[in-house]
Short mmCIF file of C-alpha atoms and ligand atoms in Angstrom, two decimals:
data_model
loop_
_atom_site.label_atom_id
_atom_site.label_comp_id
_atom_site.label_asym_id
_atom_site.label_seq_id
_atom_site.Cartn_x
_atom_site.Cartn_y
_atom_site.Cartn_z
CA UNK E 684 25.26 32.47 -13.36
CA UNK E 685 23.27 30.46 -15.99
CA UNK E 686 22.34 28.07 -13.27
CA UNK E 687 20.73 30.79 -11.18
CA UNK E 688 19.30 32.78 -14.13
CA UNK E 689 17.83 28.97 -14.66
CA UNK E 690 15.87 29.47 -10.55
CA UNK E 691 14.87 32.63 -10.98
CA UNK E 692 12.89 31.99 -14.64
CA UNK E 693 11.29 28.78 -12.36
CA UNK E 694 10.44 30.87 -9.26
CA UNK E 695 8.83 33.60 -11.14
CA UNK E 696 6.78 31.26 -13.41
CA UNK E 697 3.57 32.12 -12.22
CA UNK E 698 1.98 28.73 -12.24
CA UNK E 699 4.61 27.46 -10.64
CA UNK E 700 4.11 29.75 -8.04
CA UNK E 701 0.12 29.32 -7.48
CA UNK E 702 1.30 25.43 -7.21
CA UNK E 703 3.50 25.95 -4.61
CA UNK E 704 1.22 28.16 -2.40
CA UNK E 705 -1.49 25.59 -2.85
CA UNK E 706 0.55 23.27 -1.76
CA UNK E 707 1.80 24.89 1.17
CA UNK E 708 -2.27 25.35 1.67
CA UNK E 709 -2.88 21.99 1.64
CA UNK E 710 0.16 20.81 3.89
CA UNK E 711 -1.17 23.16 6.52
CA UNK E 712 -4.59 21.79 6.29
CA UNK E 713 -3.17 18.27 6.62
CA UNK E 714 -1.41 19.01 9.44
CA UNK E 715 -5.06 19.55 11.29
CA UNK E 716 -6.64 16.86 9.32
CA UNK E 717 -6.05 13.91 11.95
CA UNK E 718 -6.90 16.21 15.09
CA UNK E 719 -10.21 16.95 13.23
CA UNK E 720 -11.00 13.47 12.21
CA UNK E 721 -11.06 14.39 8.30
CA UNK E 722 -9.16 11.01 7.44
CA UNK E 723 -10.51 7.99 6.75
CA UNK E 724 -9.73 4.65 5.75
CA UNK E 725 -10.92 2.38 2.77
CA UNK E 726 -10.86 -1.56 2.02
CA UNK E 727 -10.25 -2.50 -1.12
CA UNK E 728 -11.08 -6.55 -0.70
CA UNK E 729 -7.78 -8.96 -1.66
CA UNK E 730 -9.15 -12.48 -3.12
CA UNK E 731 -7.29 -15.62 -4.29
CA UNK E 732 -9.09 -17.55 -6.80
CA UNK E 733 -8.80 -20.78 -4.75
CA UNK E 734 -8.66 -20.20 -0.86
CA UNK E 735 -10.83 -17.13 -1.09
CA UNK E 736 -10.97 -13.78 0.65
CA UNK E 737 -7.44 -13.18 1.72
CA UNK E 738 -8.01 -9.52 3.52
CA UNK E 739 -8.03 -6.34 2.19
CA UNK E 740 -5.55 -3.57 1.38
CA UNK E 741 -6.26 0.18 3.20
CA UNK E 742 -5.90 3.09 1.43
CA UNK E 743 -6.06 6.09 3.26
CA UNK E 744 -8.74 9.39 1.71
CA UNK E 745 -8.42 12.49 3.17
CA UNK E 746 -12.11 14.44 3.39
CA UNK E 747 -11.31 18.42 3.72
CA UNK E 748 -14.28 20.12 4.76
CA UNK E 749 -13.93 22.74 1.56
CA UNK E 750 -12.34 21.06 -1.10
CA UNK E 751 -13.82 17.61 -0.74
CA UNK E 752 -12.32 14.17 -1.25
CA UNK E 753 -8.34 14.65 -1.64
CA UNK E 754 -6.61 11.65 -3.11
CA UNK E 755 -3.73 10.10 -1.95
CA UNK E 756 -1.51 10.86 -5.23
CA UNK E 757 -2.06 14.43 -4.26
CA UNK E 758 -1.24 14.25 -0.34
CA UNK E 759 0.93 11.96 0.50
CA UNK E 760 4.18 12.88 -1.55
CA UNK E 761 3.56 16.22 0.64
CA UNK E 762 3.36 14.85 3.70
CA UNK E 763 6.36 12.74 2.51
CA UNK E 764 8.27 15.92 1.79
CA UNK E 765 7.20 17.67 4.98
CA UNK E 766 7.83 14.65 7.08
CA UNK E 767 3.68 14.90 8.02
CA UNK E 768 3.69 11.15 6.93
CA UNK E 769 5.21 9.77 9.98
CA UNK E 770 2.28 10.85 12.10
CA UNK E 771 -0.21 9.78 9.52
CA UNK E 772 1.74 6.31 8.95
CA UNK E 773 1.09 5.83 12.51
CA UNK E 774 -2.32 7.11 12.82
CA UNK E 775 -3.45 4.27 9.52
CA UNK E 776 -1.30 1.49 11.49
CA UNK E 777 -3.41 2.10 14.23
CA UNK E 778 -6.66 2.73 12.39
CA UNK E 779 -5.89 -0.60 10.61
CA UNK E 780 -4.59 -3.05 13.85
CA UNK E 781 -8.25 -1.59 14.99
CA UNK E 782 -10.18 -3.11 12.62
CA UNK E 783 -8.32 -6.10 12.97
CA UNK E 784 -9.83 -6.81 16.55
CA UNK E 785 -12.91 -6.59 15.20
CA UNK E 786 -12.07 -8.72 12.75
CA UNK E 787 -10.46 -11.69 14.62
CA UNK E 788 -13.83 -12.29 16.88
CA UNK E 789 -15.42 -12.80 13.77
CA UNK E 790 -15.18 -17.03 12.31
CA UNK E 791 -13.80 -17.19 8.82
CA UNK E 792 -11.84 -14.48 9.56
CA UNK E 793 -9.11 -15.95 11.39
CA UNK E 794 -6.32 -15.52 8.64
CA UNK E 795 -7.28 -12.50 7.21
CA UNK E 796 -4.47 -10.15 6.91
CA UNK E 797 -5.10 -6.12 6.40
CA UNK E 798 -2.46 -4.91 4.15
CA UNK E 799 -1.26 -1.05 4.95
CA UNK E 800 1.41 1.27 2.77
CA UNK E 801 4.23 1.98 4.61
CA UNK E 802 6.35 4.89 2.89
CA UNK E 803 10.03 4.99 3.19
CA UNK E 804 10.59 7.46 5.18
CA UNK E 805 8.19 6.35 7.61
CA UNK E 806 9.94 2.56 7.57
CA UNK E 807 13.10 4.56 7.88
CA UNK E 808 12.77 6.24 11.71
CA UNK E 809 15.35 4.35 13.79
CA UNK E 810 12.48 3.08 15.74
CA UNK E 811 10.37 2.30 13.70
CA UNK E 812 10.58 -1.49 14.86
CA UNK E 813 9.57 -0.44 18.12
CA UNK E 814 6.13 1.57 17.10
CA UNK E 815 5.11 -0.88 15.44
CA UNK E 816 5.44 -3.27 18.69
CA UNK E 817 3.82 -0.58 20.62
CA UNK E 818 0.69 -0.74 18.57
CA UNK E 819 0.40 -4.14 18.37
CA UNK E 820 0.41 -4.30 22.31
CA UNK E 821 -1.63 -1.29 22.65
CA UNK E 822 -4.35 -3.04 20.58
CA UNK E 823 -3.69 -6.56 21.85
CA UNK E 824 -4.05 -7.86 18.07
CA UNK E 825 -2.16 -10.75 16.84
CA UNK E 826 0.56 -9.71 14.21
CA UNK E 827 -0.23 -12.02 11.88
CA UNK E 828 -3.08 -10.28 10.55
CA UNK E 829 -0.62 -7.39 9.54
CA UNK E 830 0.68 -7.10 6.45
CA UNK E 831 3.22 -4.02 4.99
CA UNK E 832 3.53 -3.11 1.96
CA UNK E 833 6.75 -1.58 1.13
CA UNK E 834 7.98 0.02 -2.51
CA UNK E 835 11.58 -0.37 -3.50
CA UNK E 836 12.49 3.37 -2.40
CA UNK E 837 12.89 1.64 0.97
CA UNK E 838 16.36 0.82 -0.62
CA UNK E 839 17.77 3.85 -0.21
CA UNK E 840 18.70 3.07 3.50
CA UNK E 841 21.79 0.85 4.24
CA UNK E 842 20.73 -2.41 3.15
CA UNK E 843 21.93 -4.22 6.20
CA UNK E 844 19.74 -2.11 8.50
CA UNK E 845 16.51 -2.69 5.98
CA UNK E 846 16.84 -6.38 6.25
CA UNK E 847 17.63 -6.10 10.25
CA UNK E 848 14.15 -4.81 11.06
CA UNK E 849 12.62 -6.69 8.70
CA UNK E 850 13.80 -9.58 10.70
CA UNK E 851 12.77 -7.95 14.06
CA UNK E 852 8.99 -7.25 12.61
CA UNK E 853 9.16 -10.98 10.98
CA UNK E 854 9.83 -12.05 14.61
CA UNK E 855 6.99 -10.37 15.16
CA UNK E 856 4.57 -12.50 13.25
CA UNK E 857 4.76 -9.61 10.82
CA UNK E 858 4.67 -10.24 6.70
CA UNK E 859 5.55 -7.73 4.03
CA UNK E 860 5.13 -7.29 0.55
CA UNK E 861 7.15 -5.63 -2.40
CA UNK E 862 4.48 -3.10 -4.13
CA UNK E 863 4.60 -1.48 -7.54
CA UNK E 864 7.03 -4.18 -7.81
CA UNK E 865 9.25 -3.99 -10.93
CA UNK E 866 8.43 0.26 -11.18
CA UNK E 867 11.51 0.86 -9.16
CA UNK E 868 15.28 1.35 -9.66
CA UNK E 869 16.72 -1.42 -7.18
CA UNK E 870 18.40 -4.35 -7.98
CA UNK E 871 17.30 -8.34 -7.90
CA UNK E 872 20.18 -8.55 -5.89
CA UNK E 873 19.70 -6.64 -3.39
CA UNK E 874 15.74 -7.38 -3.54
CA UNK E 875 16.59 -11.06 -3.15
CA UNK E 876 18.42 -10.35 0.33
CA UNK E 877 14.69 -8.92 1.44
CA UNK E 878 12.59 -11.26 3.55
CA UNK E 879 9.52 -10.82 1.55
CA UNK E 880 6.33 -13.30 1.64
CA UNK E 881 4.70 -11.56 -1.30
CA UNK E 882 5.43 -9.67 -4.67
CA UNK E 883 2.71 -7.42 -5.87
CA UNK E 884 2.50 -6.63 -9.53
CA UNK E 885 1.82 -3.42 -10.62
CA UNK E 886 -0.92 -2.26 -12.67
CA UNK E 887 0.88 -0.65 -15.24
CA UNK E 888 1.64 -4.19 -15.90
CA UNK E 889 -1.61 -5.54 -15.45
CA UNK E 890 -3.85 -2.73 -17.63
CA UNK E 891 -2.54 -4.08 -20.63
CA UNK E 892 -1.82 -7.50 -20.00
CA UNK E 893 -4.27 -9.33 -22.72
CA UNK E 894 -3.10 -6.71 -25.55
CA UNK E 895 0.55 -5.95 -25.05
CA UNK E 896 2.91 -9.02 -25.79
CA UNK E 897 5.50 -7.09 -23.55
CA UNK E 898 3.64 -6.59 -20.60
CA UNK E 899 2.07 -10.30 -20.56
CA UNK E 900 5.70 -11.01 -20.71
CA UNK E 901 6.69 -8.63 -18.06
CA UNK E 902 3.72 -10.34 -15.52
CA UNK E 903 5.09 -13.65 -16.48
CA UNK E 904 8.56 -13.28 -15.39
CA UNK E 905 7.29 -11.59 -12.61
CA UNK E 906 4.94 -14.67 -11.64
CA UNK E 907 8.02 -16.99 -12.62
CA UNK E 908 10.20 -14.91 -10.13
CA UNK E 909 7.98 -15.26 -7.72
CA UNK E 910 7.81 -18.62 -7.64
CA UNK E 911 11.28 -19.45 -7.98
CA UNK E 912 11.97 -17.78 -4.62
CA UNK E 913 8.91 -18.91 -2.82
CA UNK E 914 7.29 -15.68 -2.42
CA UNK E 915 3.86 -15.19 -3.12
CA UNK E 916 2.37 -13.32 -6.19
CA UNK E 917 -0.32 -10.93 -6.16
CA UNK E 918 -1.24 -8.53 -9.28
CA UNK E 919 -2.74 -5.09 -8.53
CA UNK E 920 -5.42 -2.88 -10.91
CA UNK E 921 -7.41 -6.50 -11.90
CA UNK E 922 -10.34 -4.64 -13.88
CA UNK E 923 -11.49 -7.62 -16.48
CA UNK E 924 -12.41 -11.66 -17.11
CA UNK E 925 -9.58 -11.69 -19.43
CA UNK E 926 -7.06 -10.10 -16.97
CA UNK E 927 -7.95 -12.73 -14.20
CA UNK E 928 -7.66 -15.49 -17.09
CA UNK E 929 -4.63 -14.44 -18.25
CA UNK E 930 -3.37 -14.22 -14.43
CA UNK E 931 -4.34 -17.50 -13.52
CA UNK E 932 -3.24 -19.38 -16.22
CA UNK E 933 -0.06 -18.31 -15.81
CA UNK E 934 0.11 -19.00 -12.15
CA UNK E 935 -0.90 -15.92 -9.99
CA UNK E 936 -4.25 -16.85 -8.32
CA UNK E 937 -4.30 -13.96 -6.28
CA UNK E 938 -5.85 -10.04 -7.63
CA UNK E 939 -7.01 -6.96 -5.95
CA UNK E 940 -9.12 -4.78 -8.38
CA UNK E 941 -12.18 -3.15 -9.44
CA UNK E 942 -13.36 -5.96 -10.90
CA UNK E 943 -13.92 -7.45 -7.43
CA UNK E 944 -14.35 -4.22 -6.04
CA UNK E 945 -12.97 -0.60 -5.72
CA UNK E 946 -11.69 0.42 -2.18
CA UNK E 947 -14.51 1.34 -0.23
CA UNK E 948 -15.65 2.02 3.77
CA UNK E 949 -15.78 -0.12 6.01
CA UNK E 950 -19.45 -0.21 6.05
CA UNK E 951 -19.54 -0.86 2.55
CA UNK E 952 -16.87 -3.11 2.86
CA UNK E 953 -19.09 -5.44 5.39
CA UNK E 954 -21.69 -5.73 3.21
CA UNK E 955 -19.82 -6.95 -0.06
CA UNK E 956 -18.37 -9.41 2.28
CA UNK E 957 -21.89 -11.10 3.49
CA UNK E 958 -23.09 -10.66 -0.36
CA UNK E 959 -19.87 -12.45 -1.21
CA UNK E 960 -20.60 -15.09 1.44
CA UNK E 961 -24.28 -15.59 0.36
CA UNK E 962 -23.08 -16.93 -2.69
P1 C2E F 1435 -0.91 1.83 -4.27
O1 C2E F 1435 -0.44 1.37 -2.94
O2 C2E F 1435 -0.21 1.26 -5.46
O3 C2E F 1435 -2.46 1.51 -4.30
C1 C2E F 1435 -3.16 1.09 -5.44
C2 C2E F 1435 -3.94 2.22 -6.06
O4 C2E F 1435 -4.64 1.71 -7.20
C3 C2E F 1435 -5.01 2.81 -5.16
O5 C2E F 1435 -5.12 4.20 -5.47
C4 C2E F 1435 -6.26 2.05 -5.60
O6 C2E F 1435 -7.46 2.76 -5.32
C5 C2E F 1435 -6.02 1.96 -7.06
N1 C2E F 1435 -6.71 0.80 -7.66
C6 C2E F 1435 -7.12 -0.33 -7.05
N2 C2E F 1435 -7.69 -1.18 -7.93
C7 C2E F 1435 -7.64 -0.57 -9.13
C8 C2E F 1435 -8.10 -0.97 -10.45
O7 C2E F 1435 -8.63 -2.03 -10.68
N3 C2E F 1435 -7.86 -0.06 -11.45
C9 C2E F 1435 -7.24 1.14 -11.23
N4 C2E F 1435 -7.08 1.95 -12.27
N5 C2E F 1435 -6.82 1.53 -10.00
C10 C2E F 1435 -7.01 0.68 -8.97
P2 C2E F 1435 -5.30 5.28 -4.32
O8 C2E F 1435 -6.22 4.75 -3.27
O9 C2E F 1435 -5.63 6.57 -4.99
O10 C2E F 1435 -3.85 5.38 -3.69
C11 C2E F 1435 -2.78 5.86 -4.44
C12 C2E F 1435 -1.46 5.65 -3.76
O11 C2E F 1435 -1.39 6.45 -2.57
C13 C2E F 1435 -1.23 4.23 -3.29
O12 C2E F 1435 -0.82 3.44 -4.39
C14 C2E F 1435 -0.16 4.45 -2.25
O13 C2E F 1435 1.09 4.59 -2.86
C15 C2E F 1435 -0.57 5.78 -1.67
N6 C2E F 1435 -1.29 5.53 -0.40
C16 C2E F 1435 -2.60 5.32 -0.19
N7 C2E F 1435 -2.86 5.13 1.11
C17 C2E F 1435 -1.67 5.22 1.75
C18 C2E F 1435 -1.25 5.12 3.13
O14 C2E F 1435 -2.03 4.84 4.05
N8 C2E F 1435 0.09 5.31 3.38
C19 C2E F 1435 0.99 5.56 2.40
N9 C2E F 1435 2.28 5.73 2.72
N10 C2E F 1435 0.64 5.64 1.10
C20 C2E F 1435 -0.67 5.48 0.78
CA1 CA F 1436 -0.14 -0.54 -1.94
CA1 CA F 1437 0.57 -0.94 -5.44
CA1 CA F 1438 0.74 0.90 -7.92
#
């Protein structure tokens, strides 16, 4: 009884309430939003200190015709919940293998990689192996320019199954990397059994790197990790000098950041790439 008198204070809170009918606003709305063409995707540029552009991460923005730019944070844990993400997941895979024929006619470009979020729940559909596939055939693009970024939550799933399409998109010519990695709740060894190429710090780490003696600790174990297993290391939410210092010197030569740039269109994208080149 205390339980339920518990639910019924919660459903009647009326802010509670207006939150959940906005939400179930928005989650209709998104389910028109890639029939009407209202998503888009940015490229936030990916750059190692010593080889150079490396590709670019996409993050997707949603434009609703009323309310305006929608940001991920807000969207995609809906379309998580209501299961909406598996169409969008495929609709950025495509979007993103796209751009990546456009991409490989282009000379420099040859081992550029796009990087693209794949949630959980999307990486969990039995056949998920076989989408991917799909796309890469439909767009006759060479898998090695793909890169997927998974979070720990993937973990959830039988571990044996996780690592068996890893393998199968690895045989692919596919690469993934940990994100957010050291945010989650999973275990070293059961990350270790992952066929990762790269570990991507997060930027809760990163912020305070040059200030807090526990976070520069925290990136340097990460780095140290990440070297004793023969991944590669890239740190997330690079904003300063000092930050890219600090990262270097303590072996991670590869950032992603505003300091290099925010994520922007592909337009805009282009032409930070020929300034970049010009130099
Ligand atoms: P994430 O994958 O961890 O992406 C990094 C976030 O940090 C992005 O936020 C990016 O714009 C932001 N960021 C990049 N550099 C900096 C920096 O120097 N400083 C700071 N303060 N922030 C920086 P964004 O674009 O709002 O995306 C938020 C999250 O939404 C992503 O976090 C990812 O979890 C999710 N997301 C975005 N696009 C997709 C997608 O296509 N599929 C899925 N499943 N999730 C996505
Ligand atoms: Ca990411
Ligand atoms: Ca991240
Ligand atoms: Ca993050």
């Amino acid at each position: 009884a205390k339980a339920a008198g518990r639910n019924a204070i919660r459903f009647f809170d009326p802010a509670m309430q207006i939150a959940l009918e906005e939400n179930a606003a928005i989650l209709a709305e998104l389910h028109q939003a890639i029939d009407n063409g209202e998503l888009e995707l940015y490229y936030q540029i990916q750059i190692d200190e010593i080889k150079g552009i490396q590709g670019a991460e996409v993050l997707l923005r949603w434009f609703h015709p009323i309310r305006g730019m929608v940001s991920p944070i807000d969207f995609i844990p809906l379309a998580e919940e209501s299961g909406l993400i598996i169409p969008i997941g495929r609709w950025v895979l495509e979007s993103a293998c796209h751009q990546l024929t456009e991409w490989e006619n282009i000379p420099g470009r040859e081992n550029w990689q796009i990087s693209v979020n794949v949630s959980a729940l999307q990486f969990q559909q039995e056949n998920f192996v076989e989408i991917v596939e799909e796309i890469i055939v439909l767009h006759n693009i060479n898998p090695r320019g793909l890169k997927l970024e998974l979070t720990e939550s993937i973990v959830l799933e039988n571990i044996d199954i996780i690592i068996e399409k890893m393998h199968q998109l690895n045989q692919l010519g596919i690469d993934f990397s940990m994100d957010d990695f050291g945010t989650g709740y999973s275990s070293l060894s059961c990350l270790k059994r992952l066929p990762l190429k790269q570990l991507k710090i997060d930027q809760s780490f990163v912020r305070d790197i040059t200030t807090d003696p526990d976070d520069a600790a925290i990136v340097q174990t990460i780095i140290n990790l990440s070297n004793s297993l023969k991944y590669d290391v890239i740190a997330e939410g690079v904003e300063t000098q000092e930050q890219r210092q600090f990262l270097f010197k303590n072996g991670c030569s590869q950032y992603q950041g505003y300091l290099f740039s925010r994520p922007v269109p592909i337009t805009e994208f282009e032409q930070l790439i020929s300034v970049l080149s010009a130099d």
